[in-house]
Short mmCIF file of C-alpha atoms in Angstrom, two decimals:
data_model
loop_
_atom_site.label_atom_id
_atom_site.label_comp_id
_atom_site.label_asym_id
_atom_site.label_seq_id
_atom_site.Cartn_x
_atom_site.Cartn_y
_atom_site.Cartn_z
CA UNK H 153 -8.91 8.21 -7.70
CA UNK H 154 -10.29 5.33 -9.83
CA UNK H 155 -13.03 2.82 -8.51
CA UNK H 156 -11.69 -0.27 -6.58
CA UNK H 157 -14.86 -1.87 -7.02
CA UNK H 158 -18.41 -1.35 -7.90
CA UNK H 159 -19.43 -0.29 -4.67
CA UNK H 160 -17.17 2.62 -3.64
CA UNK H 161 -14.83 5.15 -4.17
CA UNK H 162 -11.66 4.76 -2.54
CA UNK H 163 -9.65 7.95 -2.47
CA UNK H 164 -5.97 8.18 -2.41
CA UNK H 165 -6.18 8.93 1.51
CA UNK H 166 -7.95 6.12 1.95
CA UNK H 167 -4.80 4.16 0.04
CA UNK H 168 -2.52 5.92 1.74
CA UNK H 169 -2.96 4.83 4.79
CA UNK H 170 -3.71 1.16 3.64
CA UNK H 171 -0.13 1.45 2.25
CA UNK H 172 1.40 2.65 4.73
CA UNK H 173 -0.32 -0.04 7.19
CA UNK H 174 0.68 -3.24 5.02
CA UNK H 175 4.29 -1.05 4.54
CA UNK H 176 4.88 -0.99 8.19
CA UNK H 177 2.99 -4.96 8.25
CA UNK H 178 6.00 -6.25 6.04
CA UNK H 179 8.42 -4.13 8.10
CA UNK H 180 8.17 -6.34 10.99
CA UNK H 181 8.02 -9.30 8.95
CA UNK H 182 4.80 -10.52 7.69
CA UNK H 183 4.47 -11.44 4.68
CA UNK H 184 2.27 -9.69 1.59
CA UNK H 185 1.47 -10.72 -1.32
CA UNK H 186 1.07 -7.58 -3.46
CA UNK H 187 -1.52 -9.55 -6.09
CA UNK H 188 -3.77 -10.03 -3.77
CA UNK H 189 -3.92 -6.85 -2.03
CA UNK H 190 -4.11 -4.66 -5.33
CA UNK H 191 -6.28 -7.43 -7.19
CA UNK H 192 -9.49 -5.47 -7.32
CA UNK H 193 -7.83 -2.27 -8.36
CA UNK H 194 -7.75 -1.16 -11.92
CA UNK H 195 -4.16 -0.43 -13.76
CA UNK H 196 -4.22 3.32 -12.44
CA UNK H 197 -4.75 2.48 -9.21
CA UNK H 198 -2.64 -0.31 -8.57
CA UNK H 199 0.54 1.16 -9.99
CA UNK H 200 -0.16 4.19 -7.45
CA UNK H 201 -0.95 2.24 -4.59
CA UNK H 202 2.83 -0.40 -5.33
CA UNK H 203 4.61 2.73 -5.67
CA UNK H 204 3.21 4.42 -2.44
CA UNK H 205 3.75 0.91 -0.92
CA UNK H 206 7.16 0.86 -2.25
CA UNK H 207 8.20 4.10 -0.54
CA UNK H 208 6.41 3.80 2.15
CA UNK H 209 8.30 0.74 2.61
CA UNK H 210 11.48 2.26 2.17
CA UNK H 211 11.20 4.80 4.68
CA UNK H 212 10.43 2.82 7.54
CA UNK H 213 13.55 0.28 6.78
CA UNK H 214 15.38 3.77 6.53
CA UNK H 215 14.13 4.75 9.96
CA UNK H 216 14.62 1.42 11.40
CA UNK H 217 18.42 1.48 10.34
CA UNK H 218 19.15 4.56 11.57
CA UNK H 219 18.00 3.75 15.08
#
């Protein structure tokens, strides 16, 4: 995984789980704005970490529909 900044190394575990957390964040209705969670992140990394978001996403409206 690519740097996020100059400090650390964020691995894709790490981003998982902050997708998943701002995912299930807009699933009960908060608003994100995607710019400025992914604004540090180089192209690599942010195009990984929207589409993780994305599904992420996704899944839990799935799972809230269904019960």
């Amino acid at each position: 995984m690519q740097l996020v900044n100059n400090k650390s190394i964020v691995s894709s575990k790490d981003l998982d789980f902050i997708a998943l957390s701002f995912a299930r964040m807009r699933s009960q209705g908060r608003y994100l704005c995607p710019d400025a969670i992914t604004g540090n992140m180089d192209e690599g990394c942010k195009t990984w970490f929207l589409k993780h978001y994305a599904t992420c996403y996704e899944l839990l409206q799935e799972k809230a529909t269904a019960m």
